[in-house]
Structure formats: structure tokens, C-alpha cells
Tab-separated table of C-alpha atoms in Angstrom:
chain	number	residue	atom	x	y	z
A	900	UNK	CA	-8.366	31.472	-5.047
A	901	UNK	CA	-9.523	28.075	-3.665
A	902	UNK	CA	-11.290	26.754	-1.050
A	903	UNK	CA	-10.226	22.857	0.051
A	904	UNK	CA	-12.005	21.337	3.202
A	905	UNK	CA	-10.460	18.365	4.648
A	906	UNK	CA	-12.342	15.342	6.398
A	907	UNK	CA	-11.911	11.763	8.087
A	908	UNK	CA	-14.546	9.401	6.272
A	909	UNK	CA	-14.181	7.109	8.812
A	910	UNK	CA	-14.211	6.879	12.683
A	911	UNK	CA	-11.399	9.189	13.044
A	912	UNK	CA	-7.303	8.584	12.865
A	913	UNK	CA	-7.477	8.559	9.150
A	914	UNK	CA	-4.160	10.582	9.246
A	915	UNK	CA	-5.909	13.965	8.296
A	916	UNK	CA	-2.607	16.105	10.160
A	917	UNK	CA	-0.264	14.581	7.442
A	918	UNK	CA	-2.266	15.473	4.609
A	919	UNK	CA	-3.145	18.973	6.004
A	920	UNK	CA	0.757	19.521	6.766
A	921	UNK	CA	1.066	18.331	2.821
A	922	UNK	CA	-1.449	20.862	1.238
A	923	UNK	CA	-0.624	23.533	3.365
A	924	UNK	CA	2.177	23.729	0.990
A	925	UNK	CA	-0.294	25.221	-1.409
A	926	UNK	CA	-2.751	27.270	1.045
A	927	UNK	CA	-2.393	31.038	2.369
A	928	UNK	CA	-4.535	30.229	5.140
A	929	UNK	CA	-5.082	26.965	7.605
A	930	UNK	CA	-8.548	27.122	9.628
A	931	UNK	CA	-9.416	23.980	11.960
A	932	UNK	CA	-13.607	24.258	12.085
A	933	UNK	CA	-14.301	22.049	14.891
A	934	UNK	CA	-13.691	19.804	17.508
A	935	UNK	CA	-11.394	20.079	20.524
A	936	UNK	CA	-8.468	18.587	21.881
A	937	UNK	CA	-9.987	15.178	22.243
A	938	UNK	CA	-8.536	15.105	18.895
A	939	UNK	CA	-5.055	14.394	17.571
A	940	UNK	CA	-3.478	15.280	14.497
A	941	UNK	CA	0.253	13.600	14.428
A	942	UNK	CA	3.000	14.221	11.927
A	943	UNK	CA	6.413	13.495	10.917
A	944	UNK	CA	8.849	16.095	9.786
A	945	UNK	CA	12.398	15.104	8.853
A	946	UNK	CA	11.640	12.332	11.235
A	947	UNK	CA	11.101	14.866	14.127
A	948	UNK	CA	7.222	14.280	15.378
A	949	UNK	CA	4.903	16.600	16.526
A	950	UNK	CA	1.005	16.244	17.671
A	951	UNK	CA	-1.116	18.710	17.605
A	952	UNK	CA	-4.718	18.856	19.588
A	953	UNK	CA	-5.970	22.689	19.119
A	954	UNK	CA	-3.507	24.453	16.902
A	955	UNK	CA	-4.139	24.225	12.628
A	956	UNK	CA	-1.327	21.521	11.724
A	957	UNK	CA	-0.452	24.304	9.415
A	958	UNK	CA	1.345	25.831	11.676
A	959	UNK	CA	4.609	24.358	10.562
A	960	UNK	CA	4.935	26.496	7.786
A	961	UNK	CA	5.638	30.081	9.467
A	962	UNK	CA	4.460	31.390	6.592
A	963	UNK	CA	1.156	30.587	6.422
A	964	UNK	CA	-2.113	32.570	8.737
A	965	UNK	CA	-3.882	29.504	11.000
A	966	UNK	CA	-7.098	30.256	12.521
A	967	UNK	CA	-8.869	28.239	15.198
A	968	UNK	CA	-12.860	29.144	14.374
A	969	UNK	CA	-15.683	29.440	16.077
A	970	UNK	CA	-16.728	25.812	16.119
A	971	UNK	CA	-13.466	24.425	17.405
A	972	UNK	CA	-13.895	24.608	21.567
A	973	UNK	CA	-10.663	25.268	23.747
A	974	UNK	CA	-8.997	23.795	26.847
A	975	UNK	CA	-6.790	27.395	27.163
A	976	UNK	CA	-3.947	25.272	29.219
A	977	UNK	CA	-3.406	23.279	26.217
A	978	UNK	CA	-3.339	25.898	23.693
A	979	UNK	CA	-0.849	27.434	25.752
A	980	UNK	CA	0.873	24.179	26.393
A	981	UNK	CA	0.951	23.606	22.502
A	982	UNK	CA	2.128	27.033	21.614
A	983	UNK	CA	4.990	26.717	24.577
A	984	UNK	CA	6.001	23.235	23.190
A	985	UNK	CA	6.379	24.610	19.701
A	986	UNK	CA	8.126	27.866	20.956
A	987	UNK	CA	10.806	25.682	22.586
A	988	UNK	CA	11.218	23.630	19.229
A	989	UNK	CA	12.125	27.113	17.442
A	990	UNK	CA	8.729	27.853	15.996
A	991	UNK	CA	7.160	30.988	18.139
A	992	UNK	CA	3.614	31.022	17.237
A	993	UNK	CA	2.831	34.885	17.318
A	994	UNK	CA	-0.918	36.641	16.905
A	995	UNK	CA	0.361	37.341	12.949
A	996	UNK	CA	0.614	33.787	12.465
A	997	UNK	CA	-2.887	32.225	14.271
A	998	UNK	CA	-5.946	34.041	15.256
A	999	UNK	CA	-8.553	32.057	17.624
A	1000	UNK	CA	-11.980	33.235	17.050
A	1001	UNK	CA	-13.884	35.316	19.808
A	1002	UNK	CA	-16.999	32.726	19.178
A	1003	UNK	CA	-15.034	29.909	20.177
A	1004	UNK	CA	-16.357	28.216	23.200
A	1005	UNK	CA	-13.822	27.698	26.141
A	1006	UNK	CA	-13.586	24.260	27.820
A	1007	UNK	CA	-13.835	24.871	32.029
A	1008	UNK	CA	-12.410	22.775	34.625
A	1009	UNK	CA	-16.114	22.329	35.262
A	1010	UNK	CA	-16.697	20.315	32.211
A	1011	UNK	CA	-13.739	17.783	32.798
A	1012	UNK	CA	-15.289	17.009	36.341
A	1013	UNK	CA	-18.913	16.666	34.757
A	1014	UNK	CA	-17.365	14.570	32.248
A	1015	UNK	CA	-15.572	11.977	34.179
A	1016	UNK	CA	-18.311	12.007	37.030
A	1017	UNK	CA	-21.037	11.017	34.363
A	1018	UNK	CA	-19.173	8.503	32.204
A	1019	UNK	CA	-18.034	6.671	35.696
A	1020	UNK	CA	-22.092	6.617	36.644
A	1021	UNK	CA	-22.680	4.620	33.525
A	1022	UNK	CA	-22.939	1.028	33.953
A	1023	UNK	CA	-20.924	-1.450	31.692
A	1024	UNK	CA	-21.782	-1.802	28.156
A	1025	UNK	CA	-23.334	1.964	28.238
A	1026	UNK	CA	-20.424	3.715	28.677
A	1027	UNK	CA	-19.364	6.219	25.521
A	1028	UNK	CA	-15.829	6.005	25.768
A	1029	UNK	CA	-15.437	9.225	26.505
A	1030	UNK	CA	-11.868	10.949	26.418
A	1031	UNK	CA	-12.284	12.733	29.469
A	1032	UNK	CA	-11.273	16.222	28.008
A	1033	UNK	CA	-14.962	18.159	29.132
A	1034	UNK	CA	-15.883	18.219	24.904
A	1035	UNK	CA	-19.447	16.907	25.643
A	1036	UNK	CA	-20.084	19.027	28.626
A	1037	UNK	CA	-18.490	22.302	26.775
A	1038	UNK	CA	-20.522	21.566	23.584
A	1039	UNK	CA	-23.806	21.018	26.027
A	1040	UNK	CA	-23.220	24.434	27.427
A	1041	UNK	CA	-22.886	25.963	24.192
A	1042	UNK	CA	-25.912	24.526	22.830
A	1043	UNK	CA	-27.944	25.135	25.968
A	1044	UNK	CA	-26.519	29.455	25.833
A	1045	UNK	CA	-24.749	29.238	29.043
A	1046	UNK	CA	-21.544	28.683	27.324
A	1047	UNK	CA	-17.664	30.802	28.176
A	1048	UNK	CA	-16.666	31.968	24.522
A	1049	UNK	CA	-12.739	33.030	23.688
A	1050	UNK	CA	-14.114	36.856	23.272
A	1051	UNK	CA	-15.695	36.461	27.158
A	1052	UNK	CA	-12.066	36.965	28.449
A	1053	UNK	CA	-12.057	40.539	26.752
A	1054	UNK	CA	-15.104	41.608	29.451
A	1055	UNK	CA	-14.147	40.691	33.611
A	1056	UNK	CA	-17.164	41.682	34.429
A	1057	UNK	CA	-19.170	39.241	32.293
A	1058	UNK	CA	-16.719	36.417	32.233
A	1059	UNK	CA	-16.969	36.218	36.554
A	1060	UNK	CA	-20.660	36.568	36.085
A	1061	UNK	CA	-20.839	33.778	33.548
A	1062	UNK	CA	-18.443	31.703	35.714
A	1063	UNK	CA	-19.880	32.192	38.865
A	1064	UNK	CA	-23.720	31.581	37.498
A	1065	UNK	CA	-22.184	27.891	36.109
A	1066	UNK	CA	-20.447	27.117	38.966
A	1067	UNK	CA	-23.531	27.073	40.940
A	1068	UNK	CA	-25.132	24.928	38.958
A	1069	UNK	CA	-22.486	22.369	37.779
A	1070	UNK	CA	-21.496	22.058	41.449
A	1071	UNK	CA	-25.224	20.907	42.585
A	1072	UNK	CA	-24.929	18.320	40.233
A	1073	UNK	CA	-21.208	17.059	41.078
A	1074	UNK	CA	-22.379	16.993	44.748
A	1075	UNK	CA	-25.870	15.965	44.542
A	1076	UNK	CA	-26.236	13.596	41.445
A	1077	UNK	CA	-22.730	12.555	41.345
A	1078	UNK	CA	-21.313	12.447	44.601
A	1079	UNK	CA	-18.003	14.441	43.246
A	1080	UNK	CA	-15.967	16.594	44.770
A	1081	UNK	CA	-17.587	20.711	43.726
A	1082	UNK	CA	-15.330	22.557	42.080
A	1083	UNK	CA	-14.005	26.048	43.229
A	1084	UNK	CA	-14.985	29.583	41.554
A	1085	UNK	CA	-11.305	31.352	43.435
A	1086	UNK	CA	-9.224	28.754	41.796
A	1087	UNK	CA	-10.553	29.221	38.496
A	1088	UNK	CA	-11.337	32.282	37.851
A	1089	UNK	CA	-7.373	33.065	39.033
A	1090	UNK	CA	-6.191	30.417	36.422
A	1091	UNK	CA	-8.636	32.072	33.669
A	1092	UNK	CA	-6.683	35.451	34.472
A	1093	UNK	CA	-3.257	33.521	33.975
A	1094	UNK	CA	-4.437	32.237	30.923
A	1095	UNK	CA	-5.945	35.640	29.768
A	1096	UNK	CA	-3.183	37.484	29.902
A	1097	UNK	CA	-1.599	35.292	27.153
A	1098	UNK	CA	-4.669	34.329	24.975
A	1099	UNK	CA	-6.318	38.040	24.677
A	1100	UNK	CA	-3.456	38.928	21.553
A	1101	UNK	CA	-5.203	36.014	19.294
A	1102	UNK	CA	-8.260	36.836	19.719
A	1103	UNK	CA	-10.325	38.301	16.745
A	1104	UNK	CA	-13.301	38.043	14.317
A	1105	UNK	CA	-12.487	34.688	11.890
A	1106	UNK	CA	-14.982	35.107	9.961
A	1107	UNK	CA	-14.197	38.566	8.800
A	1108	UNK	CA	-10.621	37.663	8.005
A	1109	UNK	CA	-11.021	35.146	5.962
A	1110	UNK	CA	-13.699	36.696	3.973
A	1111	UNK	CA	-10.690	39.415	3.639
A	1112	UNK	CA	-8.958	36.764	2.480
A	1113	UNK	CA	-11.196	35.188	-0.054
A	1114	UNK	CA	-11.303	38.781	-1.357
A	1115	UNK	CA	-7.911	39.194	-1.317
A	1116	UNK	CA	-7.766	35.649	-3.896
A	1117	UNK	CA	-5.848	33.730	-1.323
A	1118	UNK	CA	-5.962	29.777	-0.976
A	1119	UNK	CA	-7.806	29.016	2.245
A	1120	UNK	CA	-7.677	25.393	3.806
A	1121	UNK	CA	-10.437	23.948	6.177
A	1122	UNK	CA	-9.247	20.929	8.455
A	1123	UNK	CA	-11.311	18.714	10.317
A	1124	UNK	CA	-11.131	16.487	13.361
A	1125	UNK	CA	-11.960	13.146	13.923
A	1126	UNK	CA	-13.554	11.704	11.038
A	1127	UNK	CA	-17.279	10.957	9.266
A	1128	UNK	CA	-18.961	8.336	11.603
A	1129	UNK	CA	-18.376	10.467	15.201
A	1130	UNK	CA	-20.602	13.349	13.727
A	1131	UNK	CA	-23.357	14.358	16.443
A	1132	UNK	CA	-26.088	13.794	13.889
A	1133	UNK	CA	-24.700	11.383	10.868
A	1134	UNK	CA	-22.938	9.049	12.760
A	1135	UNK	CA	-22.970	5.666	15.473
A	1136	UNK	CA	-24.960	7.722	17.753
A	1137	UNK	CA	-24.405	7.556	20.971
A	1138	UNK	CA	-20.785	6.506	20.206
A	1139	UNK	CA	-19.927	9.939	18.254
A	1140	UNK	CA	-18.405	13.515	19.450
A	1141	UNK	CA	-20.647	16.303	20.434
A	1142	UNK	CA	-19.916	18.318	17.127
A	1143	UNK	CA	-20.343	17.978	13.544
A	1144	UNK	CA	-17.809	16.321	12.093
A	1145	UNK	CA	-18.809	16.593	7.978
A	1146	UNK	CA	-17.788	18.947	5.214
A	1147	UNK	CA	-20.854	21.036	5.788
A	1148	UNK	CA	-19.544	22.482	9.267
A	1149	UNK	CA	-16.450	23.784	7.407
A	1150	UNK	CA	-18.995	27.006	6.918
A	1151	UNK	CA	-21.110	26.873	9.598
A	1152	UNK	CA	-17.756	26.455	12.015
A	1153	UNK	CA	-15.851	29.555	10.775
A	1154	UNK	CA	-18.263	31.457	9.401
A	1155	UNK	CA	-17.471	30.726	5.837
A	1156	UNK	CA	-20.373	30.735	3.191
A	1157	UNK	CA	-20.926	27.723	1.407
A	1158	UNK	CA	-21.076	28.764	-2.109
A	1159	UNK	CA	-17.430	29.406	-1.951
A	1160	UNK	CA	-16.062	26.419	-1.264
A	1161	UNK	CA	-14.626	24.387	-4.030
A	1162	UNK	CA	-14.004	20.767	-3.304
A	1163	UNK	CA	-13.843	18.414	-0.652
A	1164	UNK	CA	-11.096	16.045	0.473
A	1165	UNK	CA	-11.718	12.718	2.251
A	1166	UNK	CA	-8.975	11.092	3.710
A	1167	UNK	CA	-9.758	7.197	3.529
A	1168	UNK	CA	-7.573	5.062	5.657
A	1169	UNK	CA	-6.750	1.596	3.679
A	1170	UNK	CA	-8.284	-0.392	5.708
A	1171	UNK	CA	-10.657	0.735	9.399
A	1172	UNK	CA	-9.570	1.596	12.957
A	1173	UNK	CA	-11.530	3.008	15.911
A	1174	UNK	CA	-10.652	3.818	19.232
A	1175	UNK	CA	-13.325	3.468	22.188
A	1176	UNK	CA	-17.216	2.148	22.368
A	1177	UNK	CA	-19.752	1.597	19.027
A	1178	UNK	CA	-20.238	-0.673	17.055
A	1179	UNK	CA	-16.672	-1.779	14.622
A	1180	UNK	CA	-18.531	-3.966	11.084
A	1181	UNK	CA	-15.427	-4.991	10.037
A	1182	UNK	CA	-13.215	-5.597	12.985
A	1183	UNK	CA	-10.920	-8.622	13.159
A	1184	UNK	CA	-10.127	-9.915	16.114
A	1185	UNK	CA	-7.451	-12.426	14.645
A	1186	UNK	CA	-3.772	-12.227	13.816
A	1187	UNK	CA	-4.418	-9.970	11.074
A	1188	UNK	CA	-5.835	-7.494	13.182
A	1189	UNK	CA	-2.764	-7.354	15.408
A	1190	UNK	CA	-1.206	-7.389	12.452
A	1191	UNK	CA	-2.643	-4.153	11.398
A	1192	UNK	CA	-2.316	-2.922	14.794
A	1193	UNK	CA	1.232	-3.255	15.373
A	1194	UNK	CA	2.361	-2.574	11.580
A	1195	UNK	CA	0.215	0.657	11.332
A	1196	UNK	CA	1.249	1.959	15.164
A	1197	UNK	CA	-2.486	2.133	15.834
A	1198	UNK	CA	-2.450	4.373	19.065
A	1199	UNK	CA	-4.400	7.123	20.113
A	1200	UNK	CA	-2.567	10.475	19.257
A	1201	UNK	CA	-4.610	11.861	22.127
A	1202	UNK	CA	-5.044	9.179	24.527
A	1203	UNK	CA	-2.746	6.717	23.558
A	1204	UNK	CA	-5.245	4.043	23.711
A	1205	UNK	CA	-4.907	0.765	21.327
A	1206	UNK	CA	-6.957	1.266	18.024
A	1207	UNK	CA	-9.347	-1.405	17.069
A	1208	UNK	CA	-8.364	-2.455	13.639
A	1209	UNK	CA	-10.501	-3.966	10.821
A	1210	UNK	CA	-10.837	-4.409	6.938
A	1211	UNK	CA	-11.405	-1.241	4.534
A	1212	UNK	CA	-15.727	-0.548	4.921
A	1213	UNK	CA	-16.358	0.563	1.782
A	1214	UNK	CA	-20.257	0.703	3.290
A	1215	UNK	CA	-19.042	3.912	5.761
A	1216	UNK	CA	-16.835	5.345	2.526
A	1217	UNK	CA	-20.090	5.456	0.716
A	1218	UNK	CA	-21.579	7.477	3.615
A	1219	UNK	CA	-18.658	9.863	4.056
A	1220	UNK	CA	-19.374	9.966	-0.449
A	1221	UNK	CA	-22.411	11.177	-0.014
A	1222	UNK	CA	-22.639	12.892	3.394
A	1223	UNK	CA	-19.573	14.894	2.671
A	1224	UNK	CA	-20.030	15.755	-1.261
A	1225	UNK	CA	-16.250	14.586	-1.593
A	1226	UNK	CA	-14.448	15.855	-4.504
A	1227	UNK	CA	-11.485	13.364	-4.029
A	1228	UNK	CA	-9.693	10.899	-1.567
A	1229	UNK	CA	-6.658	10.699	0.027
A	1230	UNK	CA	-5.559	7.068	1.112
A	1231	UNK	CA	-3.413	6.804	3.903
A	1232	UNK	CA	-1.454	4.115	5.480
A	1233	UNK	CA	-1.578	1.879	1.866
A	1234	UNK	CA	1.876	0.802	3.380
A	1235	UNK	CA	0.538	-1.573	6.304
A	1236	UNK	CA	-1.473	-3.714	3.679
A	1237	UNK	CA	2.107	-4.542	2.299
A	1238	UNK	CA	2.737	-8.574	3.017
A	1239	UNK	CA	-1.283	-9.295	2.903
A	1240	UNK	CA	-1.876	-12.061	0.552
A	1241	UNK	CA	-5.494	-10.790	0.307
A	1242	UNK	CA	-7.231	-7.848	0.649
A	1243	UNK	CA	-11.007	-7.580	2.125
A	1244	UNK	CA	-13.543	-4.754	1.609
A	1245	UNK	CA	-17.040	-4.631	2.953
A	1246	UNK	CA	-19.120	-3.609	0.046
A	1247	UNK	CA	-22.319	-4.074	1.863
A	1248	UNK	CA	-23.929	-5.380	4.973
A	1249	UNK	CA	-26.427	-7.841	6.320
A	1250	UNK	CA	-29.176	-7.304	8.604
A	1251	UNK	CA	-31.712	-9.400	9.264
A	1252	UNK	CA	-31.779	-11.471	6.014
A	1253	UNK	CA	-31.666	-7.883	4.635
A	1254	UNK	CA	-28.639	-6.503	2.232
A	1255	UNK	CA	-28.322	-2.632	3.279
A	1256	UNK	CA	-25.484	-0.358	1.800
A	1257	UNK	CA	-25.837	2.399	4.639
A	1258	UNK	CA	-24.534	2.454	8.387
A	1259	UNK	CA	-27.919	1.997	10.329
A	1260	UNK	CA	-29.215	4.977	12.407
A	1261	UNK	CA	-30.544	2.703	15.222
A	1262	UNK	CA	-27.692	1.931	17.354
A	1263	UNK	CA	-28.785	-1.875	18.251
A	1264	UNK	CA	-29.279	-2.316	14.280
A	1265	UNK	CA	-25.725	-0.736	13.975
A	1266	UNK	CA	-24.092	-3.394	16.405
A	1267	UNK	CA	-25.819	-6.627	14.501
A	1268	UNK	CA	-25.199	-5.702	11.140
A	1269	UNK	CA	-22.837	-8.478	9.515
A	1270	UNK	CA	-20.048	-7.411	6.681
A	1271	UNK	CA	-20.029	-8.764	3.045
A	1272	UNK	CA	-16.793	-8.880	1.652
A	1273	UNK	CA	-14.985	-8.613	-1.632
A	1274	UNK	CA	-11.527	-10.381	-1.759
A	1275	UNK	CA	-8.702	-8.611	-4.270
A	1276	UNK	CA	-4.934	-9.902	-4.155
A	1277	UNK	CA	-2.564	-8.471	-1.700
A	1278	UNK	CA	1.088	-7.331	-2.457
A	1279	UNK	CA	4.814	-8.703	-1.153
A	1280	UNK	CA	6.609	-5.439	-2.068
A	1281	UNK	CA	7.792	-2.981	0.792
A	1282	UNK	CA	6.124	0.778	-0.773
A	1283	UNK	CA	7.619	2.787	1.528
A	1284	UNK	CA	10.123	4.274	-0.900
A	1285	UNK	CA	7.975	4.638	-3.807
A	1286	UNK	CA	7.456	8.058	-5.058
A	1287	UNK	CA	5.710	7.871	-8.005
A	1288	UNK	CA	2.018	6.248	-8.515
A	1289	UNK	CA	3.161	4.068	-11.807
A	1290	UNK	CA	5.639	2.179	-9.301
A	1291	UNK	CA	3.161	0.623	-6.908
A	1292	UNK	CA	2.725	-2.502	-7.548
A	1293	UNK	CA	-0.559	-3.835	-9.424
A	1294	UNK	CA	-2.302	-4.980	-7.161
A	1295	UNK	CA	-1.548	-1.953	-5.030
A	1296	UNK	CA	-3.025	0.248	-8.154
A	1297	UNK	CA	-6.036	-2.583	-8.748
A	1298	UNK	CA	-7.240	-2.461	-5.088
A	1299	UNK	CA	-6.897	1.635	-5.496
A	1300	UNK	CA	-9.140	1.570	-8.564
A	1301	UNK	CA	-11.367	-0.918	-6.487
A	1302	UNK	CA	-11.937	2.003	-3.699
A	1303	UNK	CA	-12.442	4.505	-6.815
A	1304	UNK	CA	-14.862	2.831	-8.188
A	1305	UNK	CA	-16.920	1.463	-5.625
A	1306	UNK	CA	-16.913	5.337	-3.735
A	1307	UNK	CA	-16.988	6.683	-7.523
A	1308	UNK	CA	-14.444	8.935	-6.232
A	1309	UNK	CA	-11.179	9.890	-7.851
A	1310	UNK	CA	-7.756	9.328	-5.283
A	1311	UNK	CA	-6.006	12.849	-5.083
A	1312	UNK	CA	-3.327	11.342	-2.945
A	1313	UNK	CA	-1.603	8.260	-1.858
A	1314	UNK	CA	0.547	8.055	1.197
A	1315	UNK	CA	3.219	4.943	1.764
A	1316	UNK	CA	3.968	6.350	4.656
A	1317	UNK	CA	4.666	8.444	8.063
A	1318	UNK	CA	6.839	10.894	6.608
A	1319	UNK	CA	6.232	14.438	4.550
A	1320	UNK	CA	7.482	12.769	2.018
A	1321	UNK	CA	6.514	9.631	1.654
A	1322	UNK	CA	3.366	11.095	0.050
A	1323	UNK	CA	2.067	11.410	-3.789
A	1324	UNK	CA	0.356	14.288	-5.060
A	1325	UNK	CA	-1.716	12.771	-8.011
A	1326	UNK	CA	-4.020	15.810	-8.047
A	1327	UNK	CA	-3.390	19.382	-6.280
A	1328	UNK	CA	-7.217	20.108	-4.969
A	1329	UNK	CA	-5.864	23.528	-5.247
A	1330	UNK	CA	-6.108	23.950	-9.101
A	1331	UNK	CA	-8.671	25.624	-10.389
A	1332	UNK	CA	-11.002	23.493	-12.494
A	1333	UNK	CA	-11.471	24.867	-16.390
């Protein structure tokens, strides 16, 4: 039996879904840890695409045993909608195939309207960039112990009393310190009974069954959302998500004790892309960018919005090294560098007159800090079709060995691109170390 977790090391988009829908291959069970559908995992399967918000991109392999865990939080119309979509595609998700946990927090209509109503009150330049999906609001309630968990459907009584007592008090503030419309308790507690109905079947204790299955020596896989520098505490704060986005929450988000994981996979775009607000060290805002942008398809899985695109930051690789205890690296998207005559990588950053080799904590400090780069040789060659490491070109392999080195971090996989594959397996994270 093995434990893998899977993370982004940078600000999200690293293509996580692909390499999940890769080692799947090897895992019994697939359990997404947290997050909520503000994320979007997109892959390509005998050139048929899906995206997937909620549901464990393990899901493709029927099977396999997903689990959506207690620190994951759920917008029940898009479960639904995901599980529908994939139904129609010929893949009926059934409660033997993915289990939602009864601690998982569900996102209310409520928390969209709070959302959107507080973002629009910001003024310019403050705003977070927000998706609009009620994840800060949800998270808030949760955290404040006034939260509507998955397992709250299984009790009427205490799911109207819950959803009247929030009603109350998220409509004062829509009407009073937002001047938005209220919301209405009738509407949604008759949607909530809709979306019962189907939901109640998945619903279970996750952390019990995978402890069955750790017993039972089965490979269990942990995939993350969004990636290393939107975590609530460790990164660009205010610019982050409102959950933990690191290895660590792997446990504390399904209920999964620590001392049994075994190694940790950070998936390292080859060079940097963010979508919304916060500060970007190593954006280009030249041709190269668009470059990068158009080549790599940067757009939101989610909200379809244009990614900012910039060199490799090997300052915010270091981080996700050291905040994440990675094990090995998977570098996605080494394909769009193809045609570059030269290759950049931030290896540090200046502040002040200062040299730092961290991200700052203080947001202002974050937004000044300058990039030093390292320049490597770029490569002509298309790599799309190469399958095995030894045919990359050099400098391909040289600028590899440059992100090994630097992150002192071993690549487990390389991906040339979109497709299954169009991936290599140097190292299966699944084999038990001698």
C-alpha cells in the first residue's frame, strides 16, 4: 500500500487533473481534500475533453472508489450537473464508485449573493478576484460553526433550522450593508429537497473508509486544487482561496493520519501562469507572454478567464519544496517552451537593495519584489510526440536538471502534452521505497 498526495506548487492551473487521471492508473482509491468548484481540473482522453470542478478526476476509470472529503465544500447543483454530464457520456457515477463525506460543507445560494455583493463593494485595486462561486463565504461559515455540512441533509429538522437561522442573518447584511436583493428561505430549502433526494446515496464517513482501505493494503491517491501560493495561510494573502491548499491538508481534509502518507507530488508548470488579482514576479507583458498564452491555451478551466503568463519562479518552487515536503515533480506543459531561443528562471528576488529567496508575507513587499533571472538555451524541436525521456532534446533535459537542482527535487514525470498519453512516467510514486 501507498499513499501519493498531489499538489500545484504554483498559483494554480499547473495541470494537476492530467497527472491525477495518469496515476490513477496505479491507485485503488481517488480522494480530492479540498477546495470547491472554483477549481478546474481539465483533461484529454482520446482527444475527447472533460473538466471536472467537484468530482475526483479519477473518476474516469470505473474501476477505481473516488471520495470527495471533508475539506472539499459543495455547490450540490454542480455535483449533480457533473455526475449528469458524465452519465450522458456513458460513465454513470453510482454511490459504489464515489462517496462524498458527511463533514463536507455545502455551498448555499446565500454565499454566491454574499460573494458577489462584497467583491462589487470593493473599490479598484482591492478587489480579490474572486470567482464568484460562494467558496469564501462557505469556508467563513464553516470556520465561524454556522456552516450546512453534506450529512445535514440526512436530518429535516436540523437542516431548516440551520437554514432558516442563516438566512436571517445573511439577508440583514445583503439588504442593509450591501444594498442586494435578500434571498428567499421557500425557494431554497425546496431546491435543497430536489437536490437531497439525489445526493443522500453518497453520503458516508470518508475517513473510516479509507482507513478500511489502508488496512485493506490498497493504493490511495490524494488530489489537490489550485496550487501552493492560493493557500489561506502560506500564500499572496489576500489574493489566495479560503482553504489550505498544501500537502499537509491531504490529512487534515479527509481525515487521513499523517504518518501514513508516503510521498508527495508537485506538479511544476514550465514556466508561471495566474489567473485574477496578486502580485505575478515574473510576468511578461511582451510578445513572449502572448506567446505563452496562446501556445499553452492559458484559460481558466473554471472561468474561462485569460491566464497571466510569466517565466518559470524557481523562488515560489522553493516554497512549494519546502512548504509541501515534495517527494518529486511533475512538469507540465514542457511543450509550449518549444521555439524559445532562451529560457528564463527566477532564482531569486530583489527587494529593497535586498536579495530574498522566499515569496514575502507582506502583501505590498510581495507586489515590489523584482525577479533575478538565470538564462539556459531554448529548443527548435516540436516534443509533442516524444515518448521517451532520452529523446528530448538537450537542452530540454539541461533546463530539466536546472529545475532539479535548484528545487533539489527529482522530476517523476514529464508531460509534452494535452493528451493521456503524451506523458512520461520516469518514476511511479507508487513503488514502495526499499
Amino acid at each position: 500500500m501507498s499513499s501519493v498526495v498531489v499538489v500545484g506548487t504554483q498559483w494554480g492551473d499547473e495541470g494537476k487533473g492530467k497527472i491525477v487521471d495518469l496515476l490513477t492508473n496505479y491507485a485503488d482509491c481517488v480522494v480530492r481534500f479540498q477546495g470547491g468548484n472554483n477549481a478546474g481540473h481539465t483533461l484529454v482522453v482520446d482527444g475527447k475533453k472533460f473538466v471536472f470542478h467537484i468530482i475526483p478526476s479519477g473518476i474516469l476509470y470505473e474501476e477505481k472508489k473516488c471520495y470527495i472529503a471533508n475539506g472539499v465544500i459543495i455547490d450540490p447543483g454542480v455535483l449533480l450537473g457533473e455526475i449528469a454530464e458524465l452519465h450522458g457520456k456513458g460513465l454513470p457515477v453510482t454511490p459504489e464508485r464515489l462517496m462524498i463525506s458527511e463533514n463536507a460543507h455545502l455551498i448555499m445560494p446565500y454565499h454566491q449573493s454574499m460573494d458577489l455583493a462584497k467583491e462589487d463593494s470593493l473599490a479598484k485595486g482591492k478587489k480579490i478576484g474572486t470567482t464568484g462561486r460562494g467558496i469564501g463565504p462557505c469556508y467563513m461559515d464553516k470556520v465561524g460553526r454556522v456552516g450546512i455540512k453534506a450529512g445535514d441533509l440526512l436530518d429535516d429538522a436540523l437542516f431548516r433550522e440551520k437554514l432558516q437561522a442563516n438566512i436571517e442573518e445573511k439577508n440583514f447584511m445583503l439588504t442593509t450593508k450591501y444594498d442586494s436583493a435578500p434571498v428567499s428561505f421557500d425557494t431554497i430549502y425546496a431546491d435543497f429537497q430536489k437536490y437531497a433526494e439525489k445526493i443522500i446515496p453518497f453520503i458516508g464517513n470518508v475517513s473510516v473508509e479509507l482507513d478500511v482501505a489502508r488496512k485493506a493494503d490498497q493504493n490511495i491517491l490524494f488530489e489537490g486544487a489550485q496550487g501552493t501560493q492560493l493557500d489561506i495561510d502560506h500564500g499572496t494573502y489576500p489574493f489566495v482561496t479560503s482553504s489550505n491548499t498544501i500537502a499537509g491538508n491531504a490529512c487534515n481534509g479527509s481525515g487521513f493520519g499523517p504518518a501514513h502518507i508516503d510521498s508527495v507530488i508537485g506538479i511544476l508548470k514550465a514556466y508561471t501562469t495566474r489567473v485574477g488579482e496578486g502580485p505575478f514576479p515574473t510576468e511578461l507583458f511582451d510578445a513572449t507572454g502572448e506567446e505563452l498564452q496562446k501556445i499553452g491555451g492559458e484559460f481558466g478551466a473554471t472561468t474561462g478567464r485569460t491566464r497571466r503568463c510569466g517565466w518559470l519562479d524557481g523562488v515560489i518552487a522553493t516554497d512549494a519544496t519546502r512548504l509541501n515536503g515534495l517527494t518529486g515533480l511533475a512538469i507540465t506543459k514542457l511543450d509550449v517552451l518549444s521555439g524559445q531561443s532562451t529560457i528564463k528562471m527566477a532564482n531569486s528576488y530583489e527587494l529593497d537593495g535586498k536579495t530574498i529567496h522566499a515569496m514575502p508575507s507582506n502583501i505590498n513587499q510581495a507586489a515590489k519584489v523584482t525577479p533575478v533571472y538565470e538564462e539556459m538555451p531554448g529548443w527548435s524541436e516540436d516534443i509533442t510526440g516524444v515518448r521517451d525521456y532520452d529523446d528530448l532534446p538537450v537542452n530540454a533535459k539541461d533546463y530539466i536538471k536546472r529545475i532539479e537542482d535548484f528545487t533539489g527535487v527529482e522530476p517523476v514525470i514529464v508531460s509534452v502534452g494535452p493528451d493521456r498519453d503524451e506523458t512520461m512516467l520516469l518514476k511511479n510514486p507508487f513503488d514502495k521505497k526499499d
